[in-house]
Coordinates of C-alpha atoms in Angstrom, one line a residue:
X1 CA -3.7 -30.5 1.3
X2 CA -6.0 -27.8 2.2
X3 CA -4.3 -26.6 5.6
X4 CA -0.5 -27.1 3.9
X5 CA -0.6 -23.5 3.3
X6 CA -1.6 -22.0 6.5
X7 CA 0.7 -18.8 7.0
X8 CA 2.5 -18.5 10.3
X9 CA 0.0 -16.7 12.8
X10 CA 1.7 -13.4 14.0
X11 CA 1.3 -12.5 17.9
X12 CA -0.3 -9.4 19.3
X13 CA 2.5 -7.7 20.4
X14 CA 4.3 -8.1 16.8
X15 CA 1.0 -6.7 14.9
X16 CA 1.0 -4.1 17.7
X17 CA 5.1 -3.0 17.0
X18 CA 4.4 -3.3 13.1
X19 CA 2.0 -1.2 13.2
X20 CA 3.0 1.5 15.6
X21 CA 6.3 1.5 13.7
X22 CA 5.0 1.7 10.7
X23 CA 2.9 5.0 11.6
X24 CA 5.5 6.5 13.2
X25 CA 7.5 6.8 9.8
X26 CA 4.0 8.0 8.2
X27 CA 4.0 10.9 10.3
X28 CA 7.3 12.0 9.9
X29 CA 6.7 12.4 6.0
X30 CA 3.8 14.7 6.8
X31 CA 3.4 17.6 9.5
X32 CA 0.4 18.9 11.5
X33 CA -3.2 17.7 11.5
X34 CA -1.7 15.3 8.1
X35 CA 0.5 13.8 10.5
X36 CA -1.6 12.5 12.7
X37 CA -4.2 11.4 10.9
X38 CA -1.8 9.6 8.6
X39 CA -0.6 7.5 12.0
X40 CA -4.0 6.5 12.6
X41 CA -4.5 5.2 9.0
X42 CA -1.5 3.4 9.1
X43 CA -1.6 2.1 12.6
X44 CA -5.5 1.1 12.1
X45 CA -5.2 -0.5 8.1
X46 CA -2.0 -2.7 9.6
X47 CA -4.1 -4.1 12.4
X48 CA -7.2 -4.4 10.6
X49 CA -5.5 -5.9 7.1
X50 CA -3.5 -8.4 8.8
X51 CA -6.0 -9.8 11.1
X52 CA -8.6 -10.2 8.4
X53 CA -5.6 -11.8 6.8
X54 CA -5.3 -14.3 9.4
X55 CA -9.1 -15.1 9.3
X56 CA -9.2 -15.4 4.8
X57 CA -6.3 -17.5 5.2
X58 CA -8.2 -20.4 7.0
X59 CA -10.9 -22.9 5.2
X60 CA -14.6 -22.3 5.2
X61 CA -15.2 -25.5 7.8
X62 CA -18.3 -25.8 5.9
X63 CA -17.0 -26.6 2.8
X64 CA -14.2 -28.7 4.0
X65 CA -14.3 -32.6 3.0
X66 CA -15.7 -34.2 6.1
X67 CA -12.3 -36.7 5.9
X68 CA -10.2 -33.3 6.7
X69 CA -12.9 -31.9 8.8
X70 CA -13.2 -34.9 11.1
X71 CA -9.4 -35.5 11.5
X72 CA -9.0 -31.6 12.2
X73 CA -11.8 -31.9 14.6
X74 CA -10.4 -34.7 16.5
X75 CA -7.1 -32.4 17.1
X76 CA -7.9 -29.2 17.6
X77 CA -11.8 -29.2 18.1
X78 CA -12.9 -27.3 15.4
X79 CA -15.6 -25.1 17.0
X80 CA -13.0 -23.5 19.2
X81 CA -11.0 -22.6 15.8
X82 CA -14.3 -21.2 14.6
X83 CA -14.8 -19.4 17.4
X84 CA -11.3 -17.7 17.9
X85 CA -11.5 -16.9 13.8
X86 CA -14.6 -15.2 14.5
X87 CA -13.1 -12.8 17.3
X88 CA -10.1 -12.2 15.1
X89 CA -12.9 -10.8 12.5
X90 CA -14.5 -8.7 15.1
X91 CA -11.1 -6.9 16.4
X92 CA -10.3 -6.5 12.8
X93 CA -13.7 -4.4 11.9
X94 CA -13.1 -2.4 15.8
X95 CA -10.1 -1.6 14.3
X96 CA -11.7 0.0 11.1
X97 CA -14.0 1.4 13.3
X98 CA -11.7 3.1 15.9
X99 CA -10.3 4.6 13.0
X100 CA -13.1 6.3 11.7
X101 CA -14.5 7.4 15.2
X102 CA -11.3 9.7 15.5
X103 CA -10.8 11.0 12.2
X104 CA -13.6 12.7 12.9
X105 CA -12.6 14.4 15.9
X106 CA -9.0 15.1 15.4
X107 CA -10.1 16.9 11.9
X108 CA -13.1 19.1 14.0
X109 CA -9.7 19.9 17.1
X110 CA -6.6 21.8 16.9
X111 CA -3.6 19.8 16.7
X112 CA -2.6 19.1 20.1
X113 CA -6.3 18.3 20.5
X114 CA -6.3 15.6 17.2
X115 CA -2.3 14.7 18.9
X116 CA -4.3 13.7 22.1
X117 CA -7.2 11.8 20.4
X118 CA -4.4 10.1 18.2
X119 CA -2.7 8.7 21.4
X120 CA -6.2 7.3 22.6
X121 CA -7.2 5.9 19.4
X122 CA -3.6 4.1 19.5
X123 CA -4.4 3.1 23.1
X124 CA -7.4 1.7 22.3
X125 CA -6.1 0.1 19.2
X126 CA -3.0 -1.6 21.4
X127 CA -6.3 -3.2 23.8
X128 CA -8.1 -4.7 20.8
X129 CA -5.1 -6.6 19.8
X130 CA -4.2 -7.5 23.0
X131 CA -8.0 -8.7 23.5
X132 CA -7.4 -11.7 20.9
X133 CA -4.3 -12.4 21.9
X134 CA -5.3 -15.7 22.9
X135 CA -7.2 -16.5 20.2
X136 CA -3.9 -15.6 17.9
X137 CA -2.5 -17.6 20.2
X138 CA -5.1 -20.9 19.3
X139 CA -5.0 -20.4 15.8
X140 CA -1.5 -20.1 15.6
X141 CA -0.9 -23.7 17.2
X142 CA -4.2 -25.1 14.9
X143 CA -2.1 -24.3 12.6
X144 CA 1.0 -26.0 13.3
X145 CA -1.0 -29.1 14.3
X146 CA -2.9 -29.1 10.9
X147 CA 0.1 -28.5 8.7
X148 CA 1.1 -32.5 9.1
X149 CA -2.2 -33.9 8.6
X150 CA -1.9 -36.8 6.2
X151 CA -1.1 -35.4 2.5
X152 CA -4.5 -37.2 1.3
X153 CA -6.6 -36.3 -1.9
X154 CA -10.8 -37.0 -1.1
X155 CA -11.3 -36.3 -4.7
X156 CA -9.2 -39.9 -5.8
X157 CA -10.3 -43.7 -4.8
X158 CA -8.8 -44.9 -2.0
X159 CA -8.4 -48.6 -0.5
X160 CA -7.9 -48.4 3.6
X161 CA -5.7 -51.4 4.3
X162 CA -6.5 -52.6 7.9
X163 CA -5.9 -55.8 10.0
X164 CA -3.7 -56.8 13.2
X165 CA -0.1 -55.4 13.4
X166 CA 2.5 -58.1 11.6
X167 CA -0.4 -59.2 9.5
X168 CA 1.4 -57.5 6.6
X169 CA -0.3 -54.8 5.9
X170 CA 2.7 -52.9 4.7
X171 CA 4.6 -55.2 3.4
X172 CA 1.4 -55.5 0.8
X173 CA 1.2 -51.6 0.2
X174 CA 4.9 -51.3 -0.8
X175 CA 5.1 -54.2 -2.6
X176 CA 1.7 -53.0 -4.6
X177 CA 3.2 -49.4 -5.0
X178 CA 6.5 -50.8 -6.2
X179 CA 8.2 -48.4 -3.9
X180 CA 8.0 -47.5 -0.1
X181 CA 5.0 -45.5 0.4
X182 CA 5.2 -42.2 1.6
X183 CA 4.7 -42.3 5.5
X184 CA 4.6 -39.8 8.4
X185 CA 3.4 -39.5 11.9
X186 CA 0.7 -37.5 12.5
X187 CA -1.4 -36.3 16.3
X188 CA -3.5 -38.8 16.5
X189 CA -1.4 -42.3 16.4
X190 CA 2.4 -42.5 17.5
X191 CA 3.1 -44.5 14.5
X192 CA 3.5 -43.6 11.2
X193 CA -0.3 -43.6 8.5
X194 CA 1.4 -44.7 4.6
X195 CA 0.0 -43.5 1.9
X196 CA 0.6 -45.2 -1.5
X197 CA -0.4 -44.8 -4.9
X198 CA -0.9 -46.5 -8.0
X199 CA -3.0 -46.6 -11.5
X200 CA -5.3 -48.4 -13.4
X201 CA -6.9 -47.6 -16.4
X202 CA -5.2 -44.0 -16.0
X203 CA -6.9 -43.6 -12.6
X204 CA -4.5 -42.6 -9.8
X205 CA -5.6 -44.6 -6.5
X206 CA -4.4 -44.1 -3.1
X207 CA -3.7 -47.1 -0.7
X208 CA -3.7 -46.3 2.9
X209 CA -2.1 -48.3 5.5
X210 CA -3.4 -47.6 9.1
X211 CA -0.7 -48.6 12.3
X212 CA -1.6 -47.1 15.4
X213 CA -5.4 -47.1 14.4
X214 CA -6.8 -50.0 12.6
X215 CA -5.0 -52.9 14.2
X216 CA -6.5 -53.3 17.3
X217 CA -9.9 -53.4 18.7
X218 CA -11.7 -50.1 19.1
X219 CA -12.0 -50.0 22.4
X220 CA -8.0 -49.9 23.0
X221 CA -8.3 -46.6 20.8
X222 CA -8.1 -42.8 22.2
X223 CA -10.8 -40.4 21.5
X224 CA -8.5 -38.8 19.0
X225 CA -7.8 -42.1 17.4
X226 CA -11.5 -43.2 17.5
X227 CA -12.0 -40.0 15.2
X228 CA -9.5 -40.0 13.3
X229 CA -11.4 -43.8 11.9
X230 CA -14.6 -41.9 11.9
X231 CA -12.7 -39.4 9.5
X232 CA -11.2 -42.8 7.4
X233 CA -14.4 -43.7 6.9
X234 CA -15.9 -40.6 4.5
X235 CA -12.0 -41.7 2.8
X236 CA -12.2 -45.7 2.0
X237 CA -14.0 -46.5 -1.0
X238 CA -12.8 -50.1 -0.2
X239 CA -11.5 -51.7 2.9
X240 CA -8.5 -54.5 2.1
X241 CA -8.7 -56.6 5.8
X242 CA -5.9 -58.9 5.9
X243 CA -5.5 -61.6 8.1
X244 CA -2.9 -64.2 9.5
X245 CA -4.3 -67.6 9.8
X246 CA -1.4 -69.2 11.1
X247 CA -1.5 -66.3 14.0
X248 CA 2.5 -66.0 13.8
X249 CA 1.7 -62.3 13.4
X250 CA 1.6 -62.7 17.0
X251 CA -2.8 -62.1 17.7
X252 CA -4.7 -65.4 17.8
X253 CA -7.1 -66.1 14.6
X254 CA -10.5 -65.3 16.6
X255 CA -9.1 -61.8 17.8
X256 CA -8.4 -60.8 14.4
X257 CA -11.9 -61.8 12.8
X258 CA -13.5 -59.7 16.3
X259 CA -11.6 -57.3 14.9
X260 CA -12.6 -57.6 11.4
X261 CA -16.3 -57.3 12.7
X262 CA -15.6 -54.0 14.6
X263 CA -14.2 -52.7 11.0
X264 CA -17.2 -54.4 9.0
X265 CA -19.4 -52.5 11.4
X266 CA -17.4 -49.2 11.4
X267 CA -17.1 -48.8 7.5
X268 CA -21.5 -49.5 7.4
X269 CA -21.5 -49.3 3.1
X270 CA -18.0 -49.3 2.7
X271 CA -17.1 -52.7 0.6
X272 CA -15.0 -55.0 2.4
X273 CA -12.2 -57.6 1.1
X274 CA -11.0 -60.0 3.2
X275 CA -7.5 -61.0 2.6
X276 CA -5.3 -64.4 3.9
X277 CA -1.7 -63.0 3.9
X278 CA 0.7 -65.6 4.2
X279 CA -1.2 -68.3 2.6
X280 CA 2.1 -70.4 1.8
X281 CA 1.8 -71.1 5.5
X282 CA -1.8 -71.4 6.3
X283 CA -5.3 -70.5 4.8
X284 CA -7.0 -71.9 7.4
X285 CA -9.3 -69.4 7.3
X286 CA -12.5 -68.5 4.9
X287 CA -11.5 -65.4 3.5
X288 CA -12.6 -63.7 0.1
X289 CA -8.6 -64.1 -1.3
X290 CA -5.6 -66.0 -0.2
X291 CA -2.1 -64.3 -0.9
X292 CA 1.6 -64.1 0.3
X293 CA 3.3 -60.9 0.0
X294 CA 7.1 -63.0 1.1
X295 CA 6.0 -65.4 -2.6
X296 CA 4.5 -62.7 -4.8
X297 CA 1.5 -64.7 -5.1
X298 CA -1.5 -62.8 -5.8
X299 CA -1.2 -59.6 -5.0
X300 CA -2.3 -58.4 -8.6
X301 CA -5.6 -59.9 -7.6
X302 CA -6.4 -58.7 -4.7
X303 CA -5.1 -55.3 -5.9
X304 CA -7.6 -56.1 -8.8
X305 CA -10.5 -57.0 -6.6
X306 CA -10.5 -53.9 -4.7
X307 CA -10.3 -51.8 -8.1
X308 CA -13.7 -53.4 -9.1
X309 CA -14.7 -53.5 -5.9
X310 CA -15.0 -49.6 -6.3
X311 CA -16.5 -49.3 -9.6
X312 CA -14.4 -45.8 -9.9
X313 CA -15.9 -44.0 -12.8
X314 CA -14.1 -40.4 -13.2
X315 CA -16.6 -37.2 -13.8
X316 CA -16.0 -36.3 -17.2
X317 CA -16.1 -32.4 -18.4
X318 CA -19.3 -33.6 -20.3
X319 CA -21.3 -35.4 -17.8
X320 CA -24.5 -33.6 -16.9

C-alpha cells in the first residue's frame, strides 16, 4: 500500500537541535575560519537533506490510483497536503541558499566577522524551520491517517459486496475466502471494510465487504463516507448486491431494492449481480441468483458469476 511506508515526520524544533548539534561537533574538529564554515555546512545540509526527505518520501498525487487518491482525499484533503509538501520544498532550497549567501562573506571577513555571520545564518536558518512548522505539523498527521487506509491492490479484480446490514454480506465473503477475511477500521466508517481473497484460473481476486458504507441509503452517509464510495467505485470491477427477501435482516424488501438503485446508479459501468441470500427462507424476490450462505447452496455460482462477470484477462509481458 502506497502510503504503508510513510516515515514518521520529524518537528521543527527536533530538525532545528539535530542540526545545531550536529555542527557544533563539526566545529570543534576544525579551528578558525574552517570551523565556522564547517557549522554552516552541517547545520544547512541537515535542514535542507531532511526536509527534502520528508517531501521524496510522499506519492506523486498525480500518479496515484484514483481509488487511493479519492480515499486520501476524503481524509485529509489532498490539496492542503500538496500545498504543505510544497513549502517543505521551498524551506529546504532557503536552506541551501542561506548557506551559500554566507559562505561567501564569512570567507571575504576575519574570523569574528565570518563567527558573527555564522550566528545570523544560524538565526535565520532556526526561522525557516520554524516557518513550516505547521506544515510538518499536517504532514505528519496525513501521515498517520493514511498509514491505515485499506491494504487494497488497484492492479487485481475486485468484487465490492454491498447490500443492507444482516443481509449477509459477510457471512458470504468468509465463507467464499474459506477463512475470515482480513478486516480493519479505517477514518471514514466506524465499522470495520474486509477484504478477502481468492483464485481462479491463477488469478488472485479481492472481495470487498463494505459495513458502515454500502448498507444504507446515500443520503444517511458523511461527506467522508460519500467519498470514500466515490473512491470504491474506480475499485469494483463487479458489484455482488445481496438481498434479504424475507426482510428478517431487519430492512423491509422495498428499502433494500431503493437501495440497490442508489448503488446501480453509483457504480454507472460497473456490472452488477443481484444476489437472494437466504433463499431456504424466501426468494420472493426477482434477483439474478438465489443462495444461502447458513446451507452452502450456491455460493460457488455466484462466486462464478461475478468472475465472468469481469472478463479479467491479465497483461501478459508479450502483449503489445
Amino acid at each position: 500500500m502506497i502510503f504503508e511506508n510513510l516515515p514518521t515526520t520529524p518537528r521543527s524544533e527536533e530538525l532545528i537541535d539535530k542540526a545545531f548539534s550536529r555542527a557544533a561537533r563539526a566545529g570543534r574538529a576544525k579551528s578558525g575560519h574552517d570551523a565556522q564554515t564547517s557549522m554552516l555546512q552541517t547545520a544547512s545540509n541537515i535542514l535542507s537533506d531532511n526536509l527534502e526527505n520528508v517531501v521524496t518520501a510522499w506519492p506523486d498525487f498525480d500518479e496515484v490510483d484514483p481509488f487511493y487518491y479519492e480515499l486520501a482525499d476524503a481524509i485529509v484533503d489532498v490539496d492542503e497536503v500538496r500545498k504543505s509538501l510544497s513549502e517543505v520544498t521551498w524551506a529546504s532550497r532557503k536552506t541551501a541558499e542561506i548557506r551559500s549567501e554566507y559562505e561567501g562573506r564569512m570567507r571575504r571577513n576575519d574570523l569574528d566577522t565570518a563567527r558573527k555571520f555564522r550566528k545570523q545564518a544560524f538565526a535565520r536558518l532556526a526561522d525557516v524551520v520554524e516557518e513550516v512548522e505547521d506544515d510538518l505539523l499536517r504532514l505528519g498527521a496525513a501521515r498517520d491517517e493514511l498509514k491505515t487506509l485499506p491494504d487494497i491492490n488497484p492492479d487485481e479484480p475486485a468484487i465490492v459486496v454491498a447490500g443492507y446490514p444482516n443481509v449477509g454480506k459477510s457471512s458470504f465473503v468468509n465463507a467464499v475466502t474459506r477463512a475470515r477475511h482480513e478486516t480493519a477500521t479505517y477514518p471514514f466508517t466506524t465499522k470495520g471494510i474486509g477484504v478477502g481473497h481468492f483464485e481462479r484460473q491463477r488469478i488472485r481476486y479481492q472481495i470487498v465487504d463494505t459495513p458502515g458504507l454500502l448498507d444504507r441509503p446515500p443520503q444517511d452517509r458523511n461527506d467522508i463516507e460519500a467519498q470514500a464510495v466515490s473512491a470504491l467505485t474506480h475499485l469494483a470491477d463487479c458489484v455482488l448486491f445481496v438481498l434479504d427477501a424475507s426482510a428478517n435482516c431487519g430492512y423491509p424488501l422495498d428499502d433494500q431494492l431503493e437501495l440497490l438503485a442508489a448503488v446501480e446508479d453509483q457504480f454507472g459501468d460497473v456490472p452488477v449481480i443481484t444476489v437472494c441470500n437466504k433463499s431456504d427462507v424466501s426468494r420472493d424476490v426477482e434477483a439474478d441468483y438465489y443462495m444461502s450462505v447458513t446451507e452452502d447452496e450456491n455460493l460457488d455460482t455466484v462466486l462464478d458469476a461475478a468472475v465472468d462477470a469481469i472478463g479479467y484477462e491479465p497483461e501478459l509481458p508479450f502483449d503489445g
